Amino acid sequence: MSAAHRLTRAGLLWVEMSMILSASVIRVRDGLPLSASTDYEQSTGMQECRKYFKMLSRKLAQFPDRCTLKTGRYNINFISSLGVSYMMLCSENYPNVLAFSFLDELQKEFITTYNMMKTNTAVRPYCFIEFDNFIQRTKQRYNNPRSLSTKINLSDMQMEIKLRPPYQIPMCELGSANGVTSAFSVDCKGAGKISSAHQRLEPATLSGIVAFILSLLCGALNLIRGFHAIESLLQCYLLVYYTSWRNVKSFLTFGLICLCNMYLYELRNLWQLFFHVTVGAFVTLQIWLRQAQGKAPDHDV
């Protein structure tokens, strides 16, 4: 083998080991792909990473706004802002500061080009596919760092990452893809508990907000009773946050409210009793109606 051939192979190996491979723009609430680069490779490792892309796109709402998922030879980095997530796949040793600077450029250009109304009302996957032109140009620049002229921005990004590093997503938080459990998550204990810690509820409705305010009002009125105020505050907590056995806890809390009002029967008139029990029942109904966010549609990311 000639020296030139060896140098060429070494150069190709370096490019493969340190580069951005693909990028996507995805709507956070339902995982709808809005735009993506069209240069996926067909290797086994890349196909596996596409599965991780799909899994992440369904759970974007559960993660912080800056995250990294390490999948072995490749890393998936993403940032989220204004209901849109910007994801990229790169080799494992691609510098973090370049990766998140790249995503930051995609975010700024996308926000400048498209308004929130268009992204929120989009129905078809890849309806902003023309944004792929900008993704390709930016990807080429970042795959050749010597051509970058954003050293000041890179230093700012480096400081930002140092002060607020990306959240490292463990494989066990992803669950399984297409019914097949990931090899990385087989040995991860307590995966269900970890996932439930990030579980989010459906967006609050107007009736849910009214129920929250009324429950706070009941809690304030019951402060003089001490223990009796705790049920109202507990209902507020269950209305806002997801917990295990949430519906059971809400019904038990409502039962406790009824018992306390029976105990206070001689100290309150019928209107006061009716108000507290009705508010308790209304809040319990809203807790039951506001369930955890369901599984997002299986878009072809």
GROMACS .gro file of C-alpha atoms in nm:
model
  301
    1MET     CA    1   0.000   0.000   0.000
    2SER     CA    2   0.146   0.338  -0.104
    3ALA     CA    3   0.208   0.621   0.138
    4ALA     CA    4  -0.042   0.842  -0.049
    5HIS     CA    5  -0.310   0.573  -0.019
    6ARG     CA    6  -0.243   0.538   0.352
    7LEU     CA    7  -0.268   0.916   0.398
    8THR     CA    8  -0.595   0.921   0.205
    9ARG     CA    9  -0.740   0.644   0.422
   10ALA     CA   10  -0.623   0.823   0.737
   11GLY     CA   11  -0.789   1.144   0.619
   12LEU     CA   12  -1.116   0.967   0.544
   13LEU     CA   13  -1.103   0.796   0.883
   14TRP     CA   14  -1.058   1.132   1.058
   15VAL     CA   15  -1.352   1.279   0.868
   16GLU     CA   16  -1.571   0.983   0.965
   17MET     CA   17  -1.461   1.005   1.327
   18SER     CA   18  -1.520   1.379   1.373
   19MET     CA   19  -1.809   1.530   1.179
   20ILE     CA   20  -2.177   1.620   1.177
   21LEU     CA   21  -2.371   1.347   0.998
   22SER     CA   22  -2.729   1.473   0.993
   23ALA     CA   23  -2.969   1.721   1.147
   24SER     CA   24  -3.345   1.758   1.194
   25VAL     CA   25  -3.598   2.019   1.303
   26ILE     CA   26  -3.885   1.867   1.502
   27ARG     CA   27  -4.197   2.004   1.671
   28VAL     CA   28  -4.178   1.931   2.042
   29ARG     CA   29  -4.540   1.867   2.132
   30ASP     CA   30  -4.600   1.573   1.895
   31GLY     CA   31  -4.264   1.488   1.737
   32LEU     CA   32  -4.368   1.608   1.388
   33PRO     CA   33  -4.053   1.645   1.171
   34LEU     CA   34  -4.054   1.988   1.010
   35SER     CA   35  -3.728   1.964   0.816
   36ALA     CA   36  -3.422   1.741   0.797
   37SER     CA   37  -3.101   1.686   0.610
   38THR     CA   38  -3.130   1.422   0.337
   39ASP     CA   39  -2.792   1.256   0.368
   40TYR     CA   40  -2.847   0.963   0.603
   41GLU     CA   41  -2.598   0.686   0.549
   42GLN     CA   42  -2.723   0.328   0.530
   43SER     CA   43  -2.475   0.168   0.768
   44THR     CA   44  -2.603  -0.043   1.057
   45GLY     CA   45  -2.486   0.212   1.313
   46MET     CA   46  -2.667   0.494   1.134
   47GLN     CA   47  -2.989   0.295   1.107
   48GLU     CA   48  -2.975   0.231   1.481
   49CYS     CA   49  -2.929   0.604   1.543
   50ARG     CA   50  -3.237   0.678   1.332
   51LYS     CA   51  -3.433   0.465   1.579
   52TYR     CA   52  -3.297   0.676   1.864
   53PHE     CA   53  -3.400   0.988   1.672
   54LYS     CA   54  -3.758   0.856   1.658
   55MET     CA   55  -3.758   0.763   2.025
   56LEU     CA   56  -3.628   1.105   2.129
   57SER     CA   57  -3.873   1.291   1.905
   58ARG     CA   58  -4.164   1.128   2.091
   59LYS     CA   59  -4.032   1.238   2.430
   60LEU     CA   60  -3.884   1.582   2.363
   61ALA     CA   61  -4.136   1.749   2.593
   62GLN     CA   62  -4.002   1.544   2.885
   63PHE     CA   63  -3.641   1.661   2.857
   64PRO     CA   64  -3.461   1.989   2.934
   65ASP     CA   65  -3.389   2.238   2.656
   66ARG     CA   66  -3.029   2.119   2.599
   67CYS     CA   67  -2.944   1.749   2.599
   68THR     CA   68  -2.700   1.489   2.474
   69LEU     CA   69  -2.760   1.119   2.413
   70LYS     CA   70  -2.450   0.903   2.371
   71THR     CA   71  -2.512   0.593   2.159
   72GLY     CA   72  -2.160   0.454   2.138
   73ARG     CA   73  -1.983   0.572   1.821
   74TYR     CA   74  -2.229   0.858   1.777
   75ASN     CA   75  -2.383   1.138   1.984
   76ILE     CA   76  -2.725   1.293   1.941
   77ASN     CA   77  -2.742   1.653   2.061
   78PHE     CA   78  -3.049   1.873   2.063
   79ILE     CA   79  -3.180   2.206   2.189
   80SER     CA   80  -3.545   2.310   2.223
   81SER     CA   81  -3.701   2.654   2.213
   82LEU     CA   82  -4.049   2.796   2.143
   83GLY     CA   83  -4.196   2.450   2.085
   84VAL     CA   84  -3.936   2.344   1.827
   85SER     CA   85  -3.638   2.115   1.877
   86TYR     CA   86  -3.318   2.114   1.671
   87MET     CA   87  -3.144   1.776   1.667
   88MET     CA   88  -2.816   1.663   1.518
   89LEU     CA   89  -2.619   1.340   1.493
   90CYS     CA   90  -2.242   1.357   1.508
   91SER     CA   91  -1.945   1.132   1.575
   92GLU     CA   92  -1.866   1.071   1.941
   93ASN     CA   93  -1.555   1.291   1.947
   94TYR     CA   94  -1.707   1.591   1.770
   95PRO     CA   95  -1.651   1.894   2.001
   96ASN     CA   96  -1.953   1.990   2.212
   97VAL     CA   97  -1.897   2.360   2.159
   98LEU     CA   98  -1.916   2.316   1.779
   99ALA     CA   99  -2.219   2.085   1.805
  100PHE     CA  100  -2.429   2.327   2.011
  101SER     CA  101  -2.306   2.629   1.816
  102PHE     CA  102  -2.429   2.452   1.502
  103LEU     CA  103  -2.769   2.389   1.662
  104ASP     CA  104  -2.783   2.750   1.781
  105GLU     CA  105  -2.735   2.870   1.422
  106LEU     CA  106  -3.014   2.643   1.300
  107GLN     CA  107  -3.243   2.775   1.572
  108LYS     CA  108  -3.177   3.142   1.495
  109GLU     CA  109  -3.227   3.095   1.122
  110PHE     CA  110  -3.545   2.889   1.163
  111ILE     CA  111  -3.701   3.139   1.404
  112THR     CA  112  -3.612   3.423   1.168
  113THR     CA  113  -3.753   3.243   0.862
  114TYR     CA  114  -4.074   3.093   1.002
  115ASN     CA  115  -4.320   3.231   1.258
  116MET     CA  116  -4.470   3.027   1.540
  117MET     CA  117  -4.813   3.023   1.375
  118LYS     CA  118  -4.677   2.822   1.081
  119THR     CA  119  -4.492   2.573   1.298
  120ASN     CA  120  -4.789   2.527   1.533
  121THR     CA  121  -5.039   2.468   1.252
  122ALA     CA  122  -4.819   2.243   1.037
  123VAL     CA  123  -4.988   1.913   0.955
  124ARG     CA  124  -4.767   1.734   0.702
  125PRO     CA  125  -4.425   1.598   0.796
  126TYR     CA  126  -4.132   1.788   0.641
  127CYS     CA  127  -4.349   2.079   0.530
  128PHE     CA  128  -4.046   2.309   0.571
  129ILE     CA  129  -3.815   2.085   0.370
  130GLU     CA  130  -3.668   2.387   0.191
  131PHE     CA  131  -3.490   2.468   0.518
  132ASP     CA  132  -3.270   2.169   0.431
  133ASN     CA  133  -3.063   2.400   0.208
  134PHE     CA  134  -2.955   2.604   0.508
  135ILE     CA  135  -2.891   2.287   0.712
  136GLN     CA  136  -2.664   2.151   0.438
  137ARG     CA  137  -2.464   2.473   0.401
  138THR     CA  138  -2.420   2.511   0.776
  139LYS     CA  139  -2.327   2.145   0.816
  140GLN     CA  140  -2.055   2.178   0.553
  141ARG     CA  141  -1.910   2.480   0.733
  142TYR     CA  142  -1.905   2.303   1.069
  143ASN     CA  143  -1.750   1.992   0.919
  144ASN     CA  144  -1.457   2.212   0.818
  145PRO     CA  145  -1.383   2.409   1.139
  146ARG     CA  146  -1.098   2.598   0.975
  147SER     CA  147  -1.354   2.778   0.761
  148LEU     CA  148  -1.551   2.900   1.061
  149SER     CA  149  -1.530   3.271   1.132
  150THR     CA  150  -1.732   3.269   1.453
  151LYS     CA  151  -1.458   3.239   1.714
  152ILE     CA  152  -1.622   3.497   1.942
  153ASN     CA  153  -1.953   3.311   1.928
  154LEU     CA  154  -1.773   2.985   1.992
  155SER     CA  155  -1.607   3.128   2.301
  156ASP     CA  156  -1.946   3.248   2.424
  157MET     CA  157  -2.095   2.906   2.361
  158GLN     CA  158  -1.804   2.738   2.538
  159MET     CA  159  -1.865   2.953   2.846
  160GLU     CA  160  -2.240   2.882   2.831
  161ILE     CA  161  -2.185   2.506   2.811
  162LYS     CA  162  -1.941   2.525   3.099
  163LEU     CA  163  -2.191   2.712   3.316
  164ARG     CA  164  -2.491   2.507   3.203
  165PRO     CA  165  -2.377   2.174   3.058
  166PRO     CA  166  -2.624   1.967   2.852
  167TYR     CA  167  -2.829   1.706   3.031
  168GLN     CA  168  -2.688   1.359   2.964
  169ILE     CA  169  -2.982   1.133   2.878
  170PRO     CA  170  -2.936   0.776   3.005
  171MET     CA  171  -3.047   0.505   2.764
  172CYS     CA  172  -3.298   0.369   3.015
  173GLU     CA  173  -3.507   0.687   2.982
  174LEU     CA  174  -3.578   0.608   2.619
  175GLY     CA  175  -3.755   0.280   2.688
  176SER     CA  176  -3.784   0.067   2.375
  177ALA     CA  177  -3.800   0.123   2.002
  178ASN     CA  178  -4.069  -0.055   1.798
  179GLY     CA  179  -4.130  -0.292   2.088
  180VAL     CA  180  -3.765  -0.400   2.108
  181THR     CA  181  -3.583  -0.300   2.422
  182SER     CA  182  -3.251  -0.126   2.362
  183ALA     CA  183  -2.944  -0.326   2.455
  184PHE     CA  184  -2.823  -0.031   2.661
  185SER     CA  185  -3.139  -0.026   2.875
  186VAL     CA  186  -3.160  -0.393   2.964
  187ASP     CA  187  -2.937  -0.352   3.269
  188CYS     CA  188  -3.078  -0.017   3.373
  189LYS     CA  189  -3.277  -0.064   3.692
  190GLY     CA  190  -3.570   0.153   3.784
  191ALA     CA  191  -3.623   0.274   3.429
  192GLY     CA  192  -3.994   0.318   3.491
  193LYS     CA  193  -3.928   0.536   3.795
  194ILE     CA  194  -3.686   0.754   3.606
  195SER     CA  195  -3.928   0.799   3.318
  196SER     CA  196  -4.218   0.885   3.547
  197ALA     CA  197  -4.007   1.155   3.711
  198HIS     CA  198  -4.001   1.332   3.373
  199GLN     CA  199  -4.365   1.260   3.285
  200ARG     CA  200  -4.560   1.570   3.195
  201LEU     CA  201  -4.931   1.635   3.208
  202GLU     CA  202  -5.146   1.760   2.925
  203PRO     CA  203  -5.166   2.141   2.892
  204ALA     CA  204  -5.390   2.304   3.152
  205THR     CA  205  -5.737   2.402   3.038
  206LEU     CA  206  -5.934   2.706   3.152
  207SER     CA  207  -6.147   2.490   3.382
  208GLY     CA  208  -5.828   2.341   3.528
  209ILE     CA  209  -5.691   2.688   3.604
  210VAL     CA  210  -6.023   2.786   3.767
  211ALA     CA  211  -6.011   2.466   3.975
  212PHE     CA  212  -5.656   2.547   4.088
  213ILE     CA  213  -5.756   2.899   4.198
  214LEU     CA  214  -6.066   2.774   4.384
  215SER     CA  215  -5.861   2.507   4.560
  216LEU     CA  216  -5.611   2.770   4.672
  217LEU     CA  217  -5.901   2.982   4.797
  218CYS     CA  218  -6.037   2.690   5.001
  219GLY     CA  219  -5.691   2.628   5.140
  220ALA     CA  220  -5.662   2.994   5.243
  221LEU     CA  221  -6.007   2.984   5.409
  222ASN     CA  222  -5.910   2.667   5.594
  223LEU     CA  223  -5.574   2.791   5.721
  224ILE     CA  224  -5.725   2.856   6.062
  225ARG     CA  225  -5.827   2.489   6.076
  226GLY     CA  226  -5.468   2.371   6.025
  227PHE     CA  227  -5.493   2.014   5.902
  228HIS     CA  228  -5.806   2.088   5.701
  229ALA     CA  229  -5.604   2.319   5.470
  230ILE     CA  230  -5.367   2.039   5.371
  231GLU     CA  231  -5.623   1.857   5.154
  232SER     CA  232  -5.677   2.164   4.936
  233LEU     CA  233  -5.303   2.216   4.893
  234LEU     CA  234  -5.260   1.848   4.812
  235GLN     CA  235  -5.527   1.879   4.545
  236CYS     CA  236  -5.336   2.173   4.395
  237TYR     CA  237  -5.022   1.961   4.383
  238LEU     CA  238  -5.201   1.668   4.216
  239LEU     CA  239  -5.356   1.905   3.963
  240VAL     CA  240  -5.016   2.042   3.859
  241TYR     CA  241  -4.776   1.746   3.888
  242TYR     CA  242  -4.780   1.385   3.776
  243THR     CA  243  -4.729   1.120   4.045
  244SER     CA  244  -4.788   0.749   4.067
  245TRP     CA  245  -5.142   0.651   4.175
  246ARG     CA  246  -5.244   1.010   4.107
  247ASN     CA  247  -5.616   0.943   4.052
  248VAL     CA  248  -5.639   0.724   4.361
  249LYS     CA  249  -5.474   0.995   4.570
  250SER     CA  250  -5.718   1.255   4.435
  251PHE     CA  251  -6.024   1.046   4.530
  252LEU     CA  252  -5.882   0.976   4.876
  253THR     CA  253  -5.817   1.348   4.921
  254PHE     CA  254  -6.173   1.429   4.820
  255GLY     CA  255  -6.300   1.171   5.070
  256LEU     CA  256  -6.091   1.339   5.340
  257ILE     CA  257  -6.244   1.675   5.246
  258CYS     CA  258  -6.592   1.530   5.287
  259LEU     CA  259  -6.504   1.381   5.627
  260CYS     CA  260  -6.355   1.709   5.752
  261ASN     CA  261  -6.666   1.901   5.645
  262MET     CA  262  -6.886   1.648   5.824
  263TYR     CA  263  -6.673   1.704   6.133
  264LEU     CA  264  -6.720   2.083   6.095
  265TYR     CA  265  -7.094   2.051   6.032
  266GLU     CA  266  -7.191   2.245   6.345
  267LEU     CA  267  -6.937   2.523   6.281
  268ARG     CA  268  -7.038   2.601   5.921
  269ASN     CA  269  -7.364   2.682   5.751
  270LEU     CA  270  -7.496   2.480   5.459
  271TRP     CA  271  -7.363   2.723   5.197
  272GLN     CA  272  -7.009   2.697   5.334
  273LEU     CA  273  -7.027   2.319   5.341
  274PHE     CA  274  -7.171   2.311   4.989
  275PHE     CA  275  -6.896   2.542   4.859
  276HIS     CA  276  -6.605   2.339   5.003
  277VAL     CA  277  -6.742   2.000   4.897
  278THR     CA  278  -6.835   2.125   4.549
  279VAL     CA  279  -6.491   2.277   4.494
  280GLY     CA  280  -6.331   1.954   4.615
  281ALA     CA  281  -6.541   1.750   4.371
  282PHE     CA  282  -6.467   1.993   4.086
  283VAL     CA  283  -6.090   1.981   4.147
  284THR     CA  284  -6.100   1.601   4.170
  285LEU     CA  285  -6.274   1.590   3.832
  286GLN     CA  286  -6.011   1.818   3.678
  287ILE     CA  287  -5.731   1.602   3.819
  288TRP     CA  288  -5.894   1.298   3.660
  289LEU     CA  289  -5.941   1.476   3.326
  290ARG     CA  290  -5.585   1.613   3.309
  291GLN     CA  291  -5.392   1.297   3.238
  292ALA     CA  292  -5.029   1.238   3.138
  293GLN     CA  293  -4.934   1.325   2.783
  294GLY     CA  294  -5.005   1.037   2.552
  295LYS     CA  295  -4.772   0.875   2.302
  296ALA     CA  296  -4.688   1.098   2.010
  297PRO     CA  297  -4.770   0.990   1.654
  298ASP     CA  298  -4.506   0.770   1.488
  299HIS     CA  299  -4.377   1.016   1.228
  300ASP     CA  300  -4.098   0.897   1.002
  301VAL     CA  301  -3.813   1.104   1.147
   0.00000   0.00000   0.00000
